[in-house]
Amino acid sequence: MKKILIAACLALCIVLAFGATAQAKTLKLAMDADPVSLDPHVQLSGGMLQYSHMVFDPLVRWTKDMQIEPRLAEKWERLDDLTMRFYLRKGVKFHSGAEFTAKDVVFTIDRLKKSQDYKALFEPFTGALAVSDYVVDLKTTKPYPLVLNMATYVFPMDSAFYTGTDEKGQPKDAIVKIGPSFALTNESGTGPYKVTFREQGVKNVFTRFADYWDKASPGNADEIVLTPIKNDATRVAALLSGDVDFIMPVPPQDYERIRKESGVQLVTMAGSRIITVQLNQKRRPEFANRKVRQAIVYAINNEGIVKKIMKGEALAAGQQGPMGFAGYDPALVPRYDLEKAKTLMKEAGFENGFSCSMIAPNNRYVNDEKIAEAIVSMLAKINIKVNLKTMPKAQYWDEFDAQAADIQMIGWHSDTEDSANYTEFLCMCPNKDTGYGQYNSGNYCNPQVDELVLDSQSETDPAKRSQILKQVERLLYDDAAYVPLHWQNLSWAGKSNLDIDPIVNVMNFPYFGDLVIK
C-alpha cells in the first residue's frame, strides 16, 4: 500500500509539473533592433528606454492618458521651490536579491549626471539626498516645473551590484559608449524581467523575475524572446507566418494587409517623435549660410514624403513639438517651394550647388532609408549632390556621435513630454560640460535660443512659459536650424490573443510586464 501511495504521489507531481510547464507563456517579440547595451545610461534612445521598462522600474511612469502613476515611489510631495520628496516602496528586490532603498536612488541620480547622454536632462538637479531608507529628496538649482516628468527617467540601479571593480580592474559603474564594461553585459534592476541570454543582433531572452514586487500586474508572459529583424517586410512576414507573436514598428505599407488578416491585430497611435536631418556647419561652410539652410528646407517636400513613403501614417512638420505641446505655433507650417529654394541658392552664391555626404539608419525609424533616398533626390534638384550611406542602428549611433557626415538623420521624442527638451538636445549650442546640444550634429548655435530655453526651465507660469517656447520655435524656424520632416505615427501588431492596447503609449515604451496573453 505504501508503494502505491508513493507511486501515486510521484505521478501527481509529474502531472503538476507538466501542467505548470504547459501553462508557461512565452512571447516571441520582433523589433527592428535590440538594445545596444544592458547599461540603461549608455544611450538616451527609445530602444534603450523600452529595455529599461522591462528590466528596471522608474520612480513614476506615464499612464496611457498621460497622467503620472506611482512605481518605485508610492507618493511624493513638494517641500519647497527646490525640493521634491519621494516616499519609496518597501519590500522591493533587485535581481541580485539586494533590497531597494533610497541609497540606490542617490547612486542612480549621481550616475545620470555623469552620463554623456543624460547629464543635460539632469542639469537642473543638484542631486538626490537620502532622508531615510525609504525617503529621498530630489533637489534642483532653481524652481523647475518638470521634476515629476524627469522622475519617469530615474530607473534605480542596484548600487551594491554596480560598486567596485570588475575582473579587468575597471569600475563597475563606468559608463562606456564604445568598448567593454561591466554594465554592458550585466544587469540588476527591479523590473519584471531578468536578462537570461543575450547575443546582440541575434537574440535576447528576458525571464520573469520571481520576486517582482508588482503582484497586482495582470502581466502573464513568463518569458520574452526578442529577435531583432531590421527588414520591414521580413518582420511582417514573421508575424503573419506565426514565427513571432508581436512586432514593432509596423511599416505603413502593410497596415491594410494586417488589418485584413485573420488572427492578427494592428494598433496605431499618433506620435510626437519628430524626424529631422541636421546640416553640419563645422564640416561644410555652405551650411553656415542661413540662405543655404533655408533653401534645403524649401527643397524637401516633407508633405510628399508623408503621402508617398509614409502612406499618410505621419504628419508633416514645420517645427519640433506637435500640437498640444507648450511651444507649438500653428503659424510654423511645412514650406516646400522648389522655386524659392533655387532662388535662395542663387542669392547665397551656390546656384551651381556642391557635393556633400549623408548618413542615415536603415532600421531605427519607420522607412528611414527610403526617406533618406528621397531627400537625396530632392536636393539634387537644387544642385546639391549627396553621397548617402545607410547602416543598421547598432553601427549608426557611433557614426552619428563622431559626426562622420555632413548631413545626418535623427528622430527625437521629447523625454519630458515638453517642447523644451527637443531644443535642449537637438538645437542648443553643443556643450560637453552640461550635455546640452548632445545630439546637435549640425553644430547650430544661437545664444538667444539657449538663453530662452534656460529661462523656460525656471518659469512656473504655464502661459509665460508657452510664450518663451514659441519664441524658441520661431527663431529655429527662421534660422532653418534643422530640417523638419514629420511626426512619426506609432504602430504595433500582434496575434489576436495578445491584449496590446493597454500596454502601449505615446512614448512608445510598451509596458511588457503588464502584457496579458490570453
Coordinates of C-alpha atoms in Angstrom, one line a residue:
M1 CA 0.0 0.0 0.0
K2 CA 2.9 2.3 0.9
K3 CA 4.5 1.7 -2.5
I4 CA 1.2 2.5 -4.3
L5 CA 0.8 5.8 -2.4
I6 CA 4.4 6.8 -3.2
A7 CA 3.9 6.0 -6.9
A8 CA 0.6 7.9 -6.9
C9 CA 2.3 10.9 -5.4
L10 CA 5.1 10.8 -7.9
A11 CA 2.6 10.6 -10.8
L12 CA 0.7 13.6 -9.4
C13 CA 3.9 15.6 -9.1
I14 CA 4.8 14.8 -12.7
V15 CA 1.3 15.9 -13.8
L16 CA 1.5 19.1 -11.8
A17 CA 5.0 19.8 -13.1
F18 CA 3.8 19.2 -16.7
G19 CA 0.8 21.3 -16.2
A20 CA 2.9 24.2 -14.8
T21 CA 5.2 23.9 -17.9
A22 CA 2.2 23.9 -20.2
Q23 CA 0.8 27.0 -18.5
A24 CA 4.1 28.9 -19.0
K25 CA 3.6 31.7 -21.6
T26 CA 6.4 32.8 -23.9
L27 CA 6.1 36.0 -26.0
K28 CA 8.1 35.9 -29.3
L29 CA 8.9 39.5 -29.9
A30 CA 10.4 41.1 -33.0
M31 CA 11.7 44.7 -33.1
D32 CA 13.7 46.5 -35.7
A33 CA 16.7 46.4 -33.4
D34 CA 17.7 45.1 -29.9
P35 CA 19.2 47.1 -27.0
V36 CA 22.8 48.3 -27.7
S37 CA 23.8 47.6 -24.1
L38 CA 22.5 46.4 -20.8
D39 CA 23.6 49.7 -19.3
P40 CA 20.5 51.9 -19.2
H41 CA 22.6 55.1 -19.1
V42 CA 24.9 54.5 -22.1
Q43 CA 22.5 55.9 -24.6
L44 CA 19.4 58.1 -24.4
S45 CA 17.2 56.5 -27.0
G46 CA 13.7 54.9 -27.4
G47 CA 15.2 51.4 -27.8
M48 CA 17.2 51.7 -24.5
L49 CA 14.2 53.1 -22.7
Q50 CA 12.0 50.3 -23.9
Y51 CA 14.6 47.9 -22.5
S52 CA 14.7 49.9 -19.2
H53 CA 10.9 49.4 -18.7
M54 CA 11.5 45.6 -19.0
V55 CA 14.5 45.2 -16.7
F56 CA 14.3 48.2 -14.4
D57 CA 11.5 50.3 -12.9
P58 CA 11.1 54.1 -12.8
L59 CA 10.2 56.1 -9.7
V60 CA 7.0 57.0 -11.5
R61 CA 5.7 56.5 -15.0
W62 CA 3.2 57.9 -17.5
T63 CA -0.2 56.2 -17.9
K64 CA -1.8 55.8 -21.3
D65 CA -3.8 59.1 -20.8
M66 CA -0.6 60.9 -19.8
Q67 CA -1.0 61.0 -16.1
I68 CA 1.8 60.2 -13.6
E69 CA 1.3 57.0 -11.6
P70 CA 3.4 55.6 -8.8
R71 CA 6.0 52.9 -9.4
L72 CA 9.0 52.6 -7.1
A73 CA 7.9 55.8 -5.5
E74 CA 4.5 55.3 -3.8
K75 CA 3.8 59.0 -3.2
W76 CA 5.6 62.4 -3.4
E77 CA 5.2 66.0 -2.2
R78 CA 6.9 69.3 -2.9
L79 CA 8.6 70.7 0.2
D80 CA 9.7 74.0 -1.3
D81 CA 10.5 75.5 -4.7
L82 CA 13.7 73.5 -4.9
T83 CA 12.8 70.2 -3.3
M84 CA 10.5 67.3 -4.2
R85 CA 10.3 64.5 -1.7
F86 CA 9.6 60.9 -2.8
Y87 CA 8.4 58.1 -0.4
L88 CA 9.7 54.8 -1.7
R89 CA 8.0 51.4 -1.9
K90 CA 9.2 48.9 0.7
G91 CA 10.0 45.3 0.1
V92 CA 11.3 45.7 -3.5
K93 CA 14.1 43.4 -4.5
F94 CA 16.7 43.8 -7.2
H95 CA 17.5 40.9 -9.5
S96 CA 20.6 40.3 -7.4
G97 CA 18.5 39.8 -4.3
A98 CA 19.5 43.1 -2.7
E99 CA 16.8 45.3 -1.2
F100 CA 15.9 48.6 -2.9
T101 CA 16.4 51.7 -0.8
A102 CA 17.0 55.4 -1.1
K103 CA 20.8 54.9 -1.5
D104 CA 20.1 53.3 -4.8
V105 CA 18.2 56.4 -6.0
V106 CA 21.1 58.7 -4.9
F107 CA 23.5 56.4 -6.7
T108 CA 21.4 56.5 -9.9
I109 CA 21.0 60.3 -9.9
D110 CA 24.7 60.7 -9.5
R111 CA 25.3 58.3 -12.4
L112 CA 22.8 60.1 -14.6
K113 CA 24.5 63.4 -14.0
K114 CA 27.8 61.8 -15.3
S115 CA 26.2 60.1 -18.3
Q116 CA 27.2 61.8 -21.6
D117 CA 23.7 61.4 -22.9
Y118 CA 21.6 62.1 -19.7
K119 CA 23.5 64.9 -18.0
A120 CA 21.8 67.7 -19.9
L121 CA 18.4 66.3 -18.8
F122 CA 19.6 66.3 -15.2
E123 CA 21.5 69.6 -15.4
P124 CA 18.7 71.4 -13.4
F125 CA 19.2 69.0 -10.5
T126 CA 21.9 69.4 -7.8
G127 CA 21.4 65.7 -6.8
A128 CA 19.4 63.5 -4.5
L129 CA 19.5 63.2 -0.7
A130 CA 18.6 60.1 1.2
V131 CA 16.5 61.3 4.2
S132 CA 16.0 57.7 5.4
D133 CA 16.0 54.2 3.8
Y134 CA 12.7 54.9 2.1
V135 CA 12.5 58.7 1.7
V136 CA 14.6 60.6 -0.8
D137 CA 14.7 64.2 -1.9
L138 CA 15.3 65.4 -5.4
K139 CA 16.8 68.9 -5.3
T140 CA 17.1 71.4 -8.1
T141 CA 19.3 74.5 -8.5
K142 CA 16.2 76.7 -9.2
P143 CA 12.5 76.3 -9.4
Y144 CA 11.9 73.6 -12.0
P145 CA 8.4 72.7 -13.3
L146 CA 9.3 69.3 -14.7
V147 CA 10.6 67.4 -11.7
L148 CA 7.9 64.7 -11.9
N149 CA 8.4 64.4 -15.7
M150 CA 12.1 63.8 -15.1
A151 CA 11.3 61.2 -12.4
T152 CA 10.0 59.0 -15.2
Y153 CA 13.6 58.7 -16.3
V154 CA 15.0 57.6 -13.0
F155 CA 15.3 53.8 -13.1
P156 CA 17.1 53.0 -9.9
M157 CA 20.1 50.8 -10.3
D158 CA 21.5 48.3 -7.7
S159 CA 24.2 50.4 -6.1
A160 CA 25.9 47.4 -4.4
F161 CA 25.9 45.4 -7.6
Y162 CA 27.5 48.2 -9.6
T163 CA 30.1 49.2 -7.0
G164 CA 33.7 48.0 -7.0
T165 CA 35.8 46.9 -9.9
D166 CA 35.4 44.1 -12.5
E167 CA 37.8 41.4 -13.3
K168 CA 39.8 43.8 -15.5
G169 CA 40.1 46.4 -12.8
Q170 CA 37.6 48.8 -14.4
P171 CA 34.9 50.4 -12.1
K172 CA 31.7 48.5 -12.3
D173 CA 29.7 51.8 -12.6
A174 CA 31.7 53.0 -15.6
I175 CA 29.5 54.3 -18.4
V176 CA 31.3 53.2 -21.6
K177 CA 29.7 54.0 -25.0
I178 CA 32.3 52.1 -27.1
G179 CA 34.2 49.2 -25.7
P180 CA 33.7 46.7 -22.9
S181 CA 32.3 47.5 -19.4
F182 CA 30.7 45.6 -16.5
A183 CA 27.3 47.3 -17.1
L184 CA 27.4 46.4 -20.8
T185 CA 26.9 42.8 -20.1
N186 CA 25.5 42.6 -16.5
E187 CA 22.3 44.0 -15.0
S188 CA 20.5 44.2 -11.7
G189 CA 17.2 46.1 -11.9
T190 CA 13.9 45.8 -10.0
G191 CA 11.9 45.3 -13.2
P192 CA 9.6 42.4 -14.3
Y193 CA 12.3 40.6 -16.3
K194 CA 15.8 39.5 -15.9
V195 CA 18.1 39.2 -18.9
T196 CA 19.0 35.5 -19.1
F197 CA 20.6 35.3 -22.5
R198 CA 22.0 37.9 -24.9
E199 CA 23.7 37.8 -28.2
Q200 CA 23.4 41.3 -29.6
G201 CA 21.9 41.5 -33.0
V202 CA 20.7 37.9 -32.8
K203 CA 18.6 37.0 -29.7
N204 CA 17.8 38.3 -26.3
V205 CA 15.9 36.3 -23.6
F206 CA 14.0 38.0 -20.8
T207 CA 12.8 35.8 -18.0
R208 CA 10.1 36.8 -15.5
F209 CA 11.6 37.8 -12.1
A210 CA 10.1 35.5 -9.5
D211 CA 10.5 38.2 -6.8
Y212 CA 9.0 41.0 -8.8
W213 CA 7.2 43.4 -6.4
D214 CA 4.2 44.3 -8.6
K215 CA 1.9 41.4 -7.7
A216 CA -1.1 43.4 -8.9
S217 CA 0.2 43.5 -12.5
P218 CA -2.0 41.4 -14.9
G219 CA 1.0 40.5 -16.9
N220 CA 1.4 36.8 -17.5
A221 CA 4.3 36.5 -20.0
D222 CA 6.8 34.3 -18.3
E223 CA 9.5 34.7 -20.9
I224 CA 10.1 37.2 -23.8
V225 CA 12.3 36.1 -26.6
L226 CA 13.4 39.2 -28.6
T227 CA 14.7 38.7 -32.1
P228 CA 15.8 41.9 -33.9
I229 CA 14.6 41.9 -37.5
K230 CA 15.6 45.1 -39.2
N231 CA 13.9 44.5 -42.6
D232 CA 10.3 45.6 -42.5
A233 CA 8.9 43.0 -44.9
T234 CA 10.7 40.2 -43.1
R235 CA 9.4 41.4 -39.8
V236 CA 5.8 41.5 -41.0
A237 CA 6.2 38.1 -42.7
A238 CA 7.4 36.6 -39.4
L239 CA 4.2 37.7 -37.7
L240 CA 1.9 36.5 -40.5
S241 CA 3.6 33.1 -40.6
G242 CA 3.4 32.7 -36.9
D243 CA 7.1 32.7 -36.3
V244 CA 6.7 35.7 -33.9
D245 CA 3.8 36.9 -31.8
F246 CA 4.4 40.7 -31.6
I247 CA 6.2 43.2 -33.9
M248 CA 7.2 46.8 -33.7
P249 CA 7.2 49.0 -35.6
V250 CA 4.8 48.1 -38.5
P251 CA 5.6 49.6 -41.9
P252 CA 2.7 51.8 -43.1
Q253 CA 2.5 50.0 -46.4
D254 CA 1.5 46.8 -44.5
Y255 CA -1.2 48.4 -42.3
E256 CA -4.2 47.3 -44.5
R257 CA -2.7 43.9 -45.1
I258 CA -2.5 43.2 -41.4
R259 CA -6.0 44.7 -40.8
K260 CA -7.5 42.2 -43.3
E261 CA -5.5 39.2 -42.0
S262 CA -7.4 36.9 -39.5
G263 CA -5.7 36.0 -36.3
V264 CA -3.6 39.2 -36.0
Q265 CA -4.3 42.8 -34.9
L266 CA -2.9 46.3 -35.6
V267 CA -2.7 49.1 -33.1
T268 CA -1.7 52.6 -34.1
M269 CA -1.4 56.0 -32.4
A270 CA -0.4 59.5 -33.4
G271 CA 3.1 60.2 -32.1
S272 CA 5.3 63.1 -31.1
R273 CA 8.7 61.8 -32.4
I274 CA 10.0 64.4 -34.9
I275 CA 12.1 63.0 -37.7
T276 CA 14.7 65.5 -38.9
V277 CA 18.0 65.9 -40.7
Q278 CA 20.8 68.1 -39.4
L279 CA 23.3 70.2 -41.5
N280 CA 26.8 70.2 -40.1
Q281 CA 28.0 73.8 -40.2
K282 CA 31.5 72.9 -39.0
R283 CA 32.1 70.3 -41.7
R284 CA 30.5 72.3 -44.5
P285 CA 30.9 76.1 -44.6
E286 CA 28.0 76.2 -47.0
F287 CA 25.7 75.1 -44.2
A288 CA 26.8 78.0 -42.1
N289 CA 25.0 80.2 -44.7
R290 CA 21.4 80.7 -43.5
K291 CA 20.1 81.0 -47.0
V292 CA 21.6 77.6 -48.0
R293 CA 19.9 76.0 -45.0
Q294 CA 16.6 77.7 -45.8
A295 CA 17.0 76.5 -49.4
I296 CA 17.3 72.9 -48.3
V297 CA 14.2 73.2 -46.1
Y298 CA 12.2 74.6 -49.0
A299 CA 13.6 71.9 -51.4
I300 CA 12.5 69.0 -49.3
N301 CA 8.8 68.1 -49.9
N302 CA 8.0 66.6 -46.5
E303 CA 4.3 66.5 -47.2
G304 CA 5.1 64.4 -50.3
I305 CA 7.3 62.1 -48.1
V306 CA 4.3 61.6 -45.8
K307 CA 1.9 60.9 -48.6
K308 CA 4.1 58.6 -50.8
I309 CA 6.5 56.9 -48.4
M310 CA 4.7 57.0 -45.1
K311 CA 1.3 56.3 -46.8
G312 CA -0.3 59.1 -44.8
E313 CA 0.7 57.5 -41.5
A314 CA 2.6 60.5 -40.2
L315 CA 2.1 64.3 -40.0
A316 CA 4.4 66.7 -41.9
A317 CA 6.1 69.1 -39.5
G318 CA 7.3 72.6 -39.6
Q319 CA 8.6 72.7 -36.0
Q320 CA 9.8 70.4 -33.3
G321 CA 6.8 69.7 -31.0
P322 CA 3.3 68.8 -32.3
M323 CA 0.0 70.4 -31.4
G324 CA -0.6 70.2 -27.7
F325 CA 3.0 70.9 -26.7
A326 CA 3.7 74.2 -24.9
G327 CA 5.8 75.7 -27.7
Y328 CA 3.6 74.7 -30.6
D329 CA 2.9 77.6 -33.0
P330 CA 0.2 77.0 -35.7
A331 CA 1.9 79.5 -38.0
L332 CA 5.1 77.4 -38.4
V333 CA 4.0 75.1 -41.2
P334 CA 5.8 72.9 -43.7
R335 CA 7.2 75.1 -46.5
Y336 CA 8.1 73.1 -49.7
D337 CA 8.7 75.5 -52.5
L338 CA 11.3 74.4 -55.1
E339 CA 11.4 77.7 -57.0
K340 CA 12.1 79.6 -53.8
A341 CA 14.7 77.0 -52.9
K342 CA 16.5 77.7 -56.2
T343 CA 16.3 81.4 -55.7
L344 CA 17.8 81.2 -52.2
M345 CA 20.7 79.0 -53.5
K346 CA 21.4 81.7 -56.2
E347 CA 21.2 84.5 -53.6
A348 CA 23.7 82.6 -51.4
G349 CA 26.1 82.2 -54.3
F350 CA 25.6 78.5 -54.7
E351 CA 23.4 78.3 -57.8
N352 CA 25.7 75.6 -59.2
G353 CA 25.5 73.6 -56.0
F354 CA 28.1 71.5 -54.3
S355 CA 28.7 67.9 -53.1
C356 CA 28.3 66.6 -49.6
S357 CA 27.9 63.3 -47.6
M358 CA 24.9 62.0 -45.6
I359 CA 24.3 59.1 -43.2
A360 CA 21.1 57.6 -42.0
P361 CA 20.0 54.5 -40.2
N362 CA 18.1 51.7 -42.0
N363 CA 16.3 50.2 -39.1
R364 CA 15.7 52.9 -36.5
Y365 CA 12.8 55.0 -37.8
V366 CA 9.9 53.9 -40.0
N367 CA 11.1 53.9 -43.6
D368 CA 14.2 55.8 -42.6
E369 CA 16.3 54.5 -45.6
K370 CA 13.6 55.4 -48.1
I371 CA 13.2 58.8 -46.6
A372 CA 16.9 59.4 -46.9
E373 CA 16.9 58.3 -50.5
A374 CA 14.0 60.7 -51.2
I375 CA 16.0 63.6 -49.6
V376 CA 19.0 62.8 -51.9
S377 CA 16.7 63.0 -54.9
M378 CA 15.1 66.3 -53.8
L379 CA 18.4 68.0 -53.0
A380 CA 19.7 67.1 -56.5
K381 CA 17.0 69.5 -57.9
I382 CA 18.9 72.4 -56.3
N383 CA 22.2 71.0 -57.5
I384 CA 23.3 69.6 -54.1
K385 CA 24.8 66.2 -54.8
V386 CA 24.5 63.9 -51.8
N387 CA 26.6 60.8 -51.2
L388 CA 24.3 58.7 -49.0
K389 CA 25.4 55.8 -46.7
T390 CA 22.8 53.9 -44.6
M391 CA 23.5 51.4 -41.9
P392 CA 21.9 49.4 -39.0
K393 CA 21.2 51.3 -35.8
A394 CA 23.9 49.4 -33.9
Q395 CA 26.5 50.9 -36.1
Y396 CA 24.8 54.3 -36.8
W397 CA 25.0 55.9 -33.4
D398 CA 28.8 55.7 -33.2
E399 CA 29.0 57.3 -36.6
F400 CA 26.4 59.9 -35.6
D401 CA 28.3 60.8 -32.5
A402 CA 31.6 61.1 -34.5
Q403 CA 29.8 63.4 -36.9
A404 CA 31.0 61.3 -39.8
A405 CA 28.9 63.0 -42.4
D406 CA 27.8 66.5 -43.5
I407 CA 24.1 65.6 -43.2
Q408 CA 22.8 63.3 -40.5
M409 CA 19.3 62.0 -39.7
I410 CA 17.9 61.9 -36.2
G411 CA 14.5 61.5 -34.7
W412 CA 13.6 62.7 -31.3
H413 CA 10.7 62.0 -28.8
S414 CA 10.6 64.6 -26.0
D415 CA 12.0 62.9 -22.9
T416 CA 9.9 65.2 -20.7
E417 CA 6.8 65.3 -23.0
D418 CA 7.6 69.0 -23.2
S419 CA 8.8 71.4 -26.0
A420 CA 12.0 72.5 -24.4
N421 CA 13.5 69.0 -24.4
Y422 CA 13.7 68.9 -28.2
T423 CA 15.8 72.1 -28.3
E424 CA 17.9 71.1 -25.2
F425 CA 19.3 68.1 -27.1
L426 CA 19.0 69.0 -30.8
C427 CA 19.5 72.7 -31.2
M428 CA 21.2 74.3 -28.2
C429 CA 24.9 75.1 -28.6
P430 CA 26.8 71.8 -28.0
N431 CA 28.4 71.9 -24.5
K432 CA 30.2 68.8 -23.2
D433 CA 30.2 70.1 -19.7
T434 CA 26.4 70.5 -19.4
G435 CA 25.4 68.0 -22.0
Y436 CA 23.2 70.5 -23.9
G437 CA 23.2 70.0 -27.6
Q438 CA 24.4 66.4 -27.2
Y439 CA 22.6 65.4 -30.4
N440 CA 23.1 68.6 -32.3
S441 CA 25.3 67.2 -35.0
G442 CA 24.6 70.3 -37.1
N443 CA 26.5 72.4 -34.6
Y444 CA 23.9 75.1 -34.9
C445 CA 24.4 77.7 -32.1
N446 CA 22.3 80.7 -31.3
P447 CA 22.9 82.1 -27.8
Q448 CA 19.4 83.7 -27.8
V449 CA 17.9 80.3 -28.2
D450 CA 19.9 78.9 -25.3
E451 CA 19.0 81.8 -23.0
L452 CA 15.3 81.4 -23.7
V453 CA 15.4 77.6 -23.1
L454 CA 17.2 78.1 -19.8
D455 CA 14.6 80.8 -18.9
S456 CA 11.8 78.3 -19.6
Q457 CA 13.3 75.8 -17.1
S458 CA 12.5 78.0 -14.2
E459 CA 9.3 79.7 -15.4
T460 CA 6.4 78.1 -13.5
D461 CA 3.6 80.2 -15.1
P462 CA 2.4 78.0 -17.9
A463 CA 1.2 80.9 -20.2
K464 CA 4.5 82.7 -19.8
R465 CA 6.5 79.5 -20.4
S466 CA 4.5 78.8 -23.5
Q467 CA 5.3 82.2 -25.0
I468 CA 9.0 81.6 -24.3
L469 CA 9.0 78.3 -26.0
K470 CA 7.0 79.6 -29.0
Q471 CA 9.7 82.3 -29.4
V472 CA 12.3 79.5 -29.5
E473 CA 10.4 77.6 -32.2
R474 CA 10.1 80.8 -34.3
L475 CA 13.8 81.5 -34.1
L476 CA 14.7 78.0 -35.1
Y477 CA 12.2 78.1 -38.0
D478 CA 13.5 81.4 -39.3
D479 CA 17.1 80.2 -39.0
A480 CA 16.4 76.9 -40.6
A481 CA 18.4 75.4 -37.7
Y482 CA 17.5 71.9 -38.9
V483 CA 15.2 70.3 -41.5
P484 CA 11.9 69.1 -40.0
L485 CA 10.3 66.1 -41.8
H486 CA 7.4 64.7 -39.9
W487 CA 6.0 63.4 -36.7
Q488 CA 6.0 59.6 -36.9
N489 CA 2.9 57.6 -36.1
L490 CA 3.4 54.7 -33.7
S491 CA 2.4 51.2 -34.6
W492 CA 2.4 47.7 -33.1
A493 CA 1.0 44.4 -34.4
G494 CA 0.5 41.0 -32.8
K495 CA -1.6 37.9 -32.6
S496 CA -5.2 38.3 -31.6
N497 CA -4.7 36.6 -28.2
L498 CA -2.5 39.5 -27.0
D499 CA -4.0 42.4 -25.1
I500 CA -1.8 45.0 -26.8
D501 CA -3.8 48.3 -26.4
P502 CA -3.5 48.7 -22.6
I503 CA 0.3 48.4 -22.6
V504 CA 1.2 50.8 -25.4
N505 CA 1.5 54.6 -25.2
V506 CA 2.6 57.7 -27.0
M507 CA 6.2 57.4 -25.6
N508 CA 6.4 54.1 -27.5
F509 CA 7.6 52.3 -24.3
P510 CA 5.3 49.2 -24.2
Y511 CA 4.9 48.0 -20.6
F512 CA 5.5 44.4 -21.5
G513 CA 5.5 43.5 -17.8
D514 CA 1.7 44.1 -17.9
L515 CA 1.0 42.2 -21.1
V516 CA -1.8 39.7 -20.9
I517 CA -1.5 36.6 -23.2
K518 CA -5.0 35.1 -23.4

